[in-house]
Tab-separated table of C-alpha atoms and ligand atoms in Angstrom:
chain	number	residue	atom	x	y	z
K	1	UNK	CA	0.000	0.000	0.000
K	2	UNK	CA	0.814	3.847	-0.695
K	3	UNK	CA	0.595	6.646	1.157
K	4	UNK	CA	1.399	10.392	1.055
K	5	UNK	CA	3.911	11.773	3.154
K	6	UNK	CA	4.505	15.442	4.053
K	7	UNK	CA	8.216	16.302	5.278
K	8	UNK	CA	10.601	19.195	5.829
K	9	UNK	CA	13.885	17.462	3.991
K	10	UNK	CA	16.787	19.942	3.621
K	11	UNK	CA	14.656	22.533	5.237
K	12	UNK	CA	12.315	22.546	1.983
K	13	UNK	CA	8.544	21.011	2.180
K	14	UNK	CA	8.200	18.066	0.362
K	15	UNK	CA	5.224	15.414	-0.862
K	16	UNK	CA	5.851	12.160	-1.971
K	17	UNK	CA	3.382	9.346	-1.878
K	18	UNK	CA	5.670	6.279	-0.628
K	19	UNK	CA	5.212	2.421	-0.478
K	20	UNK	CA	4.838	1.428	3.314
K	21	UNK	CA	7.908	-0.780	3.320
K	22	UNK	CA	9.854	1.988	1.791
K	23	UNK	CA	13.303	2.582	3.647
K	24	UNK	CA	14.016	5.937	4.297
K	25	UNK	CA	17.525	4.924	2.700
K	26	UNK	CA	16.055	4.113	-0.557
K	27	UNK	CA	13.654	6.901	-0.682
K	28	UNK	CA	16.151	9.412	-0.097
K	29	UNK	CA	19.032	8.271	-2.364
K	30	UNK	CA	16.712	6.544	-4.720
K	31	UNK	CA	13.036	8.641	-5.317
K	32	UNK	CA	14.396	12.184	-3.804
K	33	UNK	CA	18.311	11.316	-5.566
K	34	UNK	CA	20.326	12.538	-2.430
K	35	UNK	CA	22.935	10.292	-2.357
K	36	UNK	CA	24.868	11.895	-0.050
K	37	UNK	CA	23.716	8.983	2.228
K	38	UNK	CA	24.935	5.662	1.856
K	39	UNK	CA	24.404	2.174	2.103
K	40	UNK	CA	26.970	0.284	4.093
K	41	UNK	CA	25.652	-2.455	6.055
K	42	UNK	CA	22.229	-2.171	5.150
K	43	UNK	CA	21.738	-3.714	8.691
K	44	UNK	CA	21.666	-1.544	11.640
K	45	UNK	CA	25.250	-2.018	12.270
K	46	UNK	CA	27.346	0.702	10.552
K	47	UNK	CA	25.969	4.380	10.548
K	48	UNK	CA	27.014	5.039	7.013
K	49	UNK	CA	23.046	5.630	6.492
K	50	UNK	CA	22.796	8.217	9.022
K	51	UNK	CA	20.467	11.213	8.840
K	52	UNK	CA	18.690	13.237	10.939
K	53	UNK	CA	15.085	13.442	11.764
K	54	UNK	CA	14.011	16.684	14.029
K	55	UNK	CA	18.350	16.711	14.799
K	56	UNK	CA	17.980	13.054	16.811
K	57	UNK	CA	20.452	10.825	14.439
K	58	UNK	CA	18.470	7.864	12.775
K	59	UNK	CA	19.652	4.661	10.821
K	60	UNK	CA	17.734	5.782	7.152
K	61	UNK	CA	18.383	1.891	7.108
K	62	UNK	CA	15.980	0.997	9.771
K	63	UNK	CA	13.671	3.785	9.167
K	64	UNK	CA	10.516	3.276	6.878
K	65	UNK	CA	10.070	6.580	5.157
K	66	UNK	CA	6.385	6.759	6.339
K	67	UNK	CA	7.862	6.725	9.715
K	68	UNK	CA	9.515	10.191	8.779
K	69	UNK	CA	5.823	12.067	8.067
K	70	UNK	CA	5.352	15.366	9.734
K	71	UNK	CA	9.144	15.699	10.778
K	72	UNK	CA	12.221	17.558	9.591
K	73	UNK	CA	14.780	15.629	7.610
K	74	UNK	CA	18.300	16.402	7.672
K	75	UNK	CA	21.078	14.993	4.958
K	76	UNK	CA	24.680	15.540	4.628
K	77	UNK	CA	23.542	17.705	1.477
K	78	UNK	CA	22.080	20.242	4.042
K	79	UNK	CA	24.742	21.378	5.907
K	80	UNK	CA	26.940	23.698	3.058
K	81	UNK	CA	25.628	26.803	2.408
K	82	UNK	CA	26.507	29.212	-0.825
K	83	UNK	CA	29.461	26.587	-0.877
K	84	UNK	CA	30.415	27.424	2.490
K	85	UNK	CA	31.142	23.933	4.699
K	86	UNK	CA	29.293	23.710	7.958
K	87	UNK	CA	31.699	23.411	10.932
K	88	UNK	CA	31.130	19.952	10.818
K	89	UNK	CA	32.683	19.746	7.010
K	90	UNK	CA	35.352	22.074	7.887
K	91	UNK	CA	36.384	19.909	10.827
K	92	UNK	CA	36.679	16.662	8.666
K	93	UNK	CA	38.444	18.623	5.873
K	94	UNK	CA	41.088	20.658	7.709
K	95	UNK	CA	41.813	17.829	10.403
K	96	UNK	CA	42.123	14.898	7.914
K	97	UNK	CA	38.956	12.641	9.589
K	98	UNK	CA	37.999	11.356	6.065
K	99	UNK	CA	39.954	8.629	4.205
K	100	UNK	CA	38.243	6.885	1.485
K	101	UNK	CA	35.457	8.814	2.469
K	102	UNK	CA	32.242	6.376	2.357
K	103	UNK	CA	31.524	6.225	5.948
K	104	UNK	CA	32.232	10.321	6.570
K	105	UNK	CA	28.541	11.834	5.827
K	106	UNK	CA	27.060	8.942	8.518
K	107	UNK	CA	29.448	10.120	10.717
K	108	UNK	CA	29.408	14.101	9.617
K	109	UNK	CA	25.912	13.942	10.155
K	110	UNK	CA	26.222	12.020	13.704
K	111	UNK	CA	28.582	14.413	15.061
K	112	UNK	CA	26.052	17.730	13.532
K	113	UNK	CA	23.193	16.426	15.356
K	114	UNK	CA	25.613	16.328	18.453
K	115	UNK	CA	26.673	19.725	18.205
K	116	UNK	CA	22.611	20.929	17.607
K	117	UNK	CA	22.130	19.226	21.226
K	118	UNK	CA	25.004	19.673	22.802
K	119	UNK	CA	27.661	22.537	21.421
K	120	UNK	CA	30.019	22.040	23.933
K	121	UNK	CA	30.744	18.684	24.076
K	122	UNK	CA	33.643	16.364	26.085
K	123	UNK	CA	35.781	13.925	24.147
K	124	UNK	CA	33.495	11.147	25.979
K	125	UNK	CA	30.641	13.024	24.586
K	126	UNK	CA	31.827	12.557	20.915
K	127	UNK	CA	33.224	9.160	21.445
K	128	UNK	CA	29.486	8.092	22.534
K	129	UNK	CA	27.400	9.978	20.154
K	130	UNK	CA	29.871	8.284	17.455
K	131	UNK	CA	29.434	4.802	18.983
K	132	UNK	CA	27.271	3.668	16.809
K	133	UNK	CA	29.548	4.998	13.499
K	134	UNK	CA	32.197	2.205	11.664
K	135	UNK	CA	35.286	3.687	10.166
K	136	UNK	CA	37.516	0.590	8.197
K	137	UNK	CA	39.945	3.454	7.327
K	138	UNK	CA	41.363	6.058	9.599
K	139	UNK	CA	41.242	4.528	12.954
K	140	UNK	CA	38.863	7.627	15.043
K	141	UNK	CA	41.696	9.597	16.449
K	142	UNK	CA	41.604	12.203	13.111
K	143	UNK	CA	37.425	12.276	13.913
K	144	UNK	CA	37.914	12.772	17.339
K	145	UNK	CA	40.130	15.470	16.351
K	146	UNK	CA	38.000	16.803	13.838
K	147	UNK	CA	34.429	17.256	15.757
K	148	UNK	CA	36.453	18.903	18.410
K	149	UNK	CA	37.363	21.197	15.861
K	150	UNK	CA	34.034	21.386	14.292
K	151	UNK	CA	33.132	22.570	18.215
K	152	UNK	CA	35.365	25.267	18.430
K	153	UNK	CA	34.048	26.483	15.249
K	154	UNK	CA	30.419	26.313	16.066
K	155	UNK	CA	31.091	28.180	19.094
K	156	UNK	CA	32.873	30.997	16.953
K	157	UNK	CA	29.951	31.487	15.492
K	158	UNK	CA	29.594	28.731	12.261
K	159	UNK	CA	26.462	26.249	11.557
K	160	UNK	CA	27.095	23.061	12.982
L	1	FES	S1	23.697	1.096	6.167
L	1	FES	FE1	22.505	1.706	7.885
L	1	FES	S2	23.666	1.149	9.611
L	1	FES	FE2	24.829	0.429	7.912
L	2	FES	S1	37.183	6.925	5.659
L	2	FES	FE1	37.033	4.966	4.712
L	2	FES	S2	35.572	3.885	5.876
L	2	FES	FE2	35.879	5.733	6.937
């Protein structure tokens, strides 16, 4: 079955009638052609898929897209504006926290919705809200290093 579903996604309202097992995942790279997100896993167990809904991180992987109606959706291709990086961006740029790069918007968009709830976070603070991210390439330290950074510049002022 099909329904309609009315959602905020990259700050723009948006309609979309959507099959009821539709993943949020596959909706978003697939119907809306953001494929910013990706598909790692496709299990629950990576965070490459990670968006977020009303700034809460969510698995697009585990998410039915019907389960997204009425809320605001947030994707990595949200976060630059006029081709300014966020903070977040910056922080994996300038501090090197990106390798091969496929698991870096789950995990830029993890660390933005940590920086929406909390700006001033401790390093325990971003290891835990990045728990739930895999990395096969750079081994953390260079993200720890750059969401710190990405703090320093939201508090000077920059969008997370
Ligand atoms: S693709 Fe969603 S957690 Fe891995
Ligand atoms: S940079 Fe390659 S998996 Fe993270």
């Amino acid at each position: 079955m099909a329904r309609v579903i009315d959602i905020t996604l990259n700050g723009r309202s948006r309609v979309d009638a959507v099959e009821d097992n539709l993943l949020l995942l596959d909706y978003l790279r697939e119907k809306v052609g953001l494929t910013g997100t990706k598909t790692g896993c496709d299990g629950g167990e990576c965070g490459a898929c990670t968006v977020l809904v009303d700034d809460a991180p969510r698995l697009s992987c585990l998410t039915l897209a019907a389960a997204v109606d009425g809320r605001r959706v947030d994707t990595v291709e949200s976060l630059a504006h006029d081709g300014r990086l966020s903070a977040v961006q910056r922080g994996f740029h300038e501090k090197l926290g990106s390798q091969c790069g496929y698991c870096t918007p789950g995990f830029i968009m993890a660390s933005a919705g940590l920086l929406r709830r909390n700006p001033h976070p401790s390093e325990a603070d971003i290891r835990a809200a990045l728990g739930s991210n895999i990395c096969r390439c750079t081994g953390y330290v260079k993200i720890i290093e750059a969401v710190k950074f990405a703090a320093e510049l939201a508090a000077a002022g920059a969008s997370p």
